[in-house]
Amino acid sequence: MTRSLVIAVDGPSGSGKSSVSREVARRLGARYLDTGAMYRAATLWFLQHDVDVHDPDQVRLSVGIPLLEMDTDPQQPSIRLDGVDVGSRIREADVTAAVSYVSAVPELRARLVELQRTAVADAIGTGFGIVVEGRDIGRVVLPDADVKIFLTADVDVRAERRHREEVERGSAVDAAGAMSSITDRDAIDTTRAASPLLKAEDAVVIDATELGIEDVVGLILELADARDLRH
Ligand code: DC
């Protein structure tokens, strides 16, 4: 990469965004930011502090409190909550079940979007490009991103992928549970009033139903190359 490219990758749960984005960042020598992990870490803080995650007023009152720190090295990305590494804890079922409710609260979104833009500015300021993945990156967080991807896949494939990940993590979630977790989150993420999951007009859609991670990584690297050459 000859300059600091900013790549936005949005899409629904289980589309493979994290694996793909991390690998693209690694290959480009760029930074990698998982914004879903930030919503998850904030959710964990609310759960730990007895905030009712279904009550937006309660969530709103404490949005400024959790201290989030992200390391954007794609070889070893990490997230700390109040100084503690919560990278594994935020993937557990209680956080997964609550995160879509919490992330519908506009005040929390505003705070996290600010942190996300700061992380991007830090990367660029130190001479790195960055791959940022989430739900609203191309439309809201980084509307001027150089490359915008909307990565999706059929719901059956996404649920199966999520189930496999859960089994690898030793979780007790079965195939039906993985499917309902995905469809519940799709429903909340796409219908909320604040920054719903929607494709940016200028995003390139990649349907990964029949593609492996390496195929998708290759497509994004081609788009990044083309974009880089135009400058
Ligand atoms: O990508 P993930 O499954 O870790 O994301 C967790 C939740 O966070 C997801 O249900 C929607 C929310 N999210 C969001 O609202 N905006 C983002 N930019 C990233 C995630």
Coordinates of C-alpha atoms and ligand atoms in Angstrom, one line a residue:
M1 CA 0.0 0.0 0.0
T2 CA 1.5 3.3 -1.0
R3 CA -0.7 5.5 1.1
S4 CA -3.0 5.2 4.1
L5 CA -6.1 3.6 2.7
V6 CA -9.2 3.5 4.8
I7 CA -11.4 0.4 4.1
A8 CA -14.9 0.1 5.5
V9 CA -16.4 -3.4 5.8
D10 CA -20.1 -3.6 6.8
G11 CA -22.5 -6.5 6.9
P12 CA -24.7 -8.7 9.1
S13 CA -23.7 -11.1 11.8
G14 CA -21.9 -14.2 10.6
S15 CA -21.0 -12.8 7.2
G16 CA -17.3 -13.4 7.9
K17 CA -16.4 -9.7 8.4
S18 CA -14.0 -10.2 11.2
S19 CA -11.8 -13.0 9.6
V20 CA -11.8 -11.2 6.3
S21 CA -11.1 -7.7 7.6
R22 CA -8.3 -8.8 9.8
E23 CA -6.6 -10.8 7.0
V24 CA -7.0 -7.8 4.6
A25 CA -5.4 -5.6 7.2
R26 CA -2.6 -8.0 7.8
R27 CA -1.8 -8.4 4.1
L28 CA -1.8 -4.6 3.6
G29 CA 0.3 -3.9 6.6
A30 CA -2.7 -1.8 7.8
R31 CA -4.5 -1.5 11.2
Y32 CA -7.7 -3.3 12.0
L33 CA -10.6 -2.1 14.1
D34 CA -13.5 -4.3 15.1
T35 CA -16.3 -1.9 16.1
G36 CA -18.6 -4.7 17.1
A37 CA -16.2 -5.6 19.9
M38 CA -16.6 -2.0 21.2
Y39 CA -20.4 -2.4 21.4
R40 CA -19.9 -5.7 23.0
A41 CA -17.5 -4.4 25.6
A42 CA -19.8 -1.5 26.5
T43 CA -22.6 -4.1 26.8
L44 CA -20.5 -6.2 29.2
W45 CA -19.9 -3.1 31.4
F46 CA -23.7 -2.5 31.6
L47 CA -24.3 -6.1 32.5
Q48 CA -21.6 -6.0 35.2
H49 CA -23.0 -2.8 36.7
D50 CA -26.7 -4.0 36.7
V51 CA -27.8 -1.5 34.1
D52 CA -31.1 -2.8 32.5
V53 CA -30.0 -3.2 28.9
H54 CA -33.6 -3.1 27.8
D55 CA -34.1 0.3 29.2
P56 CA -32.5 3.0 26.9
D57 CA -32.8 5.6 29.7
Q58 CA -30.6 3.6 32.0
V59 CA -28.1 2.9 29.2
R60 CA -28.0 6.5 28.3
L61 CA -27.1 7.6 31.8
S62 CA -23.9 5.6 31.9
V63 CA -22.7 5.8 28.2
G64 CA -19.7 7.9 29.2
I65 CA -18.4 5.7 32.0
P66 CA -16.8 2.5 30.5
L67 CA -13.2 3.1 29.6
L68 CA -12.5 1.3 26.3
E69 CA -9.0 0.9 24.8
M70 CA -8.4 -0.9 21.5
D71 CA -5.2 -2.3 20.1
T72 CA -5.5 -2.3 16.3
D73 CA -2.6 -4.5 15.4
P74 CA -4.3 -7.2 13.1
Q75 CA -1.8 -9.8 14.3
Q76 CA -3.1 -9.4 17.9
P77 CA -6.1 -7.1 18.1
S78 CA -7.4 -6.6 21.6
I79 CA -9.9 -4.6 23.6
R80 CA -9.7 -3.6 27.2
L81 CA -12.6 -2.5 29.4
D82 CA -11.5 -0.5 32.4
G83 CA -8.0 -1.9 32.0
V84 CA -9.0 -5.5 31.7
D85 CA -8.7 -7.6 28.5
V86 CA -12.2 -8.7 27.6
G87 CA -11.6 -10.1 24.1
S88 CA -13.0 -13.6 25.0
R89 CA -15.5 -12.6 27.6
I90 CA -17.4 -10.3 25.2
R91 CA -18.2 -13.3 22.9
E92 CA -20.2 -15.1 25.6
A93 CA -23.9 -15.7 25.3
D94 CA -25.1 -13.0 27.8
V95 CA -23.3 -10.3 25.9
T96 CA -24.4 -11.6 22.5
A97 CA -28.0 -11.6 23.6
A98 CA -27.9 -8.1 24.9
V99 CA -25.7 -6.2 22.5
S100 CA -28.3 -5.4 19.8
Y101 CA -30.5 -3.6 22.4
V102 CA -27.6 -1.6 23.8
S103 CA -26.3 -0.6 20.3
A104 CA -29.7 0.9 19.4
V105 CA -29.2 3.7 21.9
P106 CA -28.1 6.8 19.9
E107 CA -26.0 8.3 22.8
L108 CA -23.9 5.2 23.0
R109 CA -23.4 5.2 19.3
A110 CA -22.3 8.8 19.3
R111 CA -19.7 8.1 21.9
L112 CA -18.4 5.0 20.2
V113 CA -18.3 6.6 16.7
E114 CA -16.1 9.3 18.2
L115 CA -13.7 6.7 19.6
Q116 CA -13.7 4.9 16.2
R117 CA -12.9 8.1 14.3
T118 CA -10.1 8.8 16.8
A119 CA -8.6 5.3 16.2
V120 CA -8.7 5.9 12.5
A121 CA -7.0 9.3 12.8
D122 CA -4.4 7.7 15.1
A123 CA -3.7 5.0 12.5
I124 CA -3.4 7.5 9.6
G125 CA -1.4 9.9 11.8
T126 CA 1.2 7.2 12.3
G127 CA 1.4 6.3 8.6
F128 CA -0.9 3.3 8.6
G129 CA -4.0 2.4 6.6
I130 CA -6.9 0.8 8.5
V131 CA -9.7 -1.7 7.9
V132 CA -12.7 -0.9 10.0
E133 CA -15.6 -3.4 10.3
G134 CA -19.1 -3.0 11.6
R135 CA -22.6 -2.1 10.6
D136 CA -22.5 1.6 9.9
I137 CA -19.0 2.3 8.9
G138 CA -19.4 3.2 5.2
R139 CA -22.6 5.3 5.8
V140 CA -22.0 7.0 9.2
V141 CA -18.6 6.5 10.8
L142 CA -16.4 6.9 7.7
P143 CA -18.5 8.2 4.7
D144 CA -15.2 9.2 3.0
A145 CA -13.6 5.7 3.2
D146 CA -11.5 4.9 0.1
V147 CA -13.1 1.4 -0.3
K148 CA -16.5 0.4 1.0
I149 CA -17.6 -3.2 1.2
F150 CA -21.0 -4.7 2.1
L151 CA -20.3 -8.3 2.9
T152 CA -23.2 -10.6 3.2
A153 CA -24.2 -14.3 2.9
D154 CA -27.4 -16.4 3.1
V155 CA -28.8 -16.6 6.6
D156 CA -28.3 -20.5 6.7
V157 CA -24.6 -20.1 5.9
R158 CA -24.2 -17.3 8.5
A159 CA -25.9 -19.3 11.2
E160 CA -23.9 -22.4 10.4
R161 CA -20.7 -20.4 10.6
R162 CA -21.7 -18.9 13.9
H163 CA -22.6 -22.3 15.3
R164 CA -19.2 -23.7 14.3
E165 CA -17.5 -20.8 16.0
E166 CA -19.6 -21.4 19.2
V167 CA -18.7 -25.1 19.2
E168 CA -15.0 -24.2 18.8
R169 CA -15.3 -21.9 21.8
G170 CA -16.9 -24.7 23.8
S171 CA -20.3 -23.0 24.1
A172 CA -23.5 -25.0 24.5
V173 CA -25.4 -23.2 21.8
D174 CA -27.0 -25.6 19.3
A175 CA -27.7 -25.1 15.6
A176 CA -31.2 -23.8 16.2
G177 CA -29.9 -21.5 18.9
A178 CA -27.3 -20.0 16.5
M179 CA -30.0 -19.5 13.9
S180 CA -32.3 -17.7 16.3
S181 CA -29.5 -15.5 17.7
I182 CA -28.6 -14.5 14.1
T183 CA -32.2 -13.8 13.0
D184 CA -33.0 -11.9 16.2
R185 CA -29.9 -9.7 15.8
D186 CA -30.5 -9.2 12.1
A187 CA -34.1 -8.0 12.9
I188 CA -32.9 -5.5 15.6
D189 CA -29.8 -4.3 13.7
T190 CA -31.7 -3.6 10.5
T191 CA -34.8 -2.0 12.0
R192 CA -33.4 0.3 14.7
A193 CA -33.9 4.0 14.2
A194 CA -30.2 5.0 14.9
S195 CA -27.8 3.9 12.1
P196 CA -29.6 0.7 11.0
L197 CA -27.5 -1.8 9.1
L198 CA -27.9 -0.7 5.5
K199 CA -25.6 -0.8 2.5
A200 CA -23.9 2.5 1.7
E201 CA -24.8 3.7 -1.8
D202 CA -21.2 3.5 -3.0
A203 CA -20.4 0.2 -1.3
V204 CA -19.4 -2.9 -3.3
V205 CA -21.6 -5.9 -2.3
I206 CA -19.8 -9.2 -1.9
D207 CA -22.1 -12.2 -1.3
A208 CA -19.9 -14.8 0.5
T209 CA -22.6 -17.5 0.4
E210 CA -20.4 -19.6 -2.0
L211 CA -17.0 -18.0 -1.3
G212 CA -14.3 -18.8 1.2
I213 CA -12.4 -16.3 3.3
E214 CA -9.5 -16.3 0.9
D215 CA -11.8 -15.6 -2.1
V216 CA -13.3 -12.6 -0.3
V217 CA -9.9 -11.3 0.9
G218 CA -8.7 -11.5 -2.7
L219 CA -11.6 -9.5 -4.0
I220 CA -11.1 -6.7 -1.4
L221 CA -7.4 -6.6 -2.1
E222 CA -8.1 -6.1 -5.8
L223 CA -10.5 -3.2 -5.0
A224 CA -7.9 -1.7 -2.7
D225 CA -5.2 -2.0 -5.3
A226 CA -7.4 -0.3 -8.0
R227 CA -8.3 2.5 -5.6
D228 CA -4.6 3.0 -4.6
L229 CA -3.5 3.2 -8.2
R230 CA -6.0 5.9 -9.0
H231 CA -4.3 8.3 -6.6
Ligands
DC1 O1 -20.1 -7.7 14.7 P1 -20.6 -8.2 16.1 O2 -21.5 -9.4 16.0 O3 -19.5 -8.4 17.1 O4 -21.5 -7.0 16.6 C1 -22.1 -7.0 17.8 C2 -23.3 -6.1 17.8 O5 -22.9 -4.7 17.8 C3 -24.3 -6.3 16.6 O6 -25.5 -6.9 17.0 C4 -24.7 -4.9 16.1 C5 -23.7 -4.0 16.9 N1 -22.9 -3.1 16.1 C6 -23.4 -1.9 15.7 O7 -24.5 -1.6 15.9 N2 -22.6 -1.1 14.9 C7 -21.3 -1.4 14.6 N3 -20.6 -0.6 13.9 C8 -20.8 -2.7 15.0 C9 -21.6 -3.5 15.7

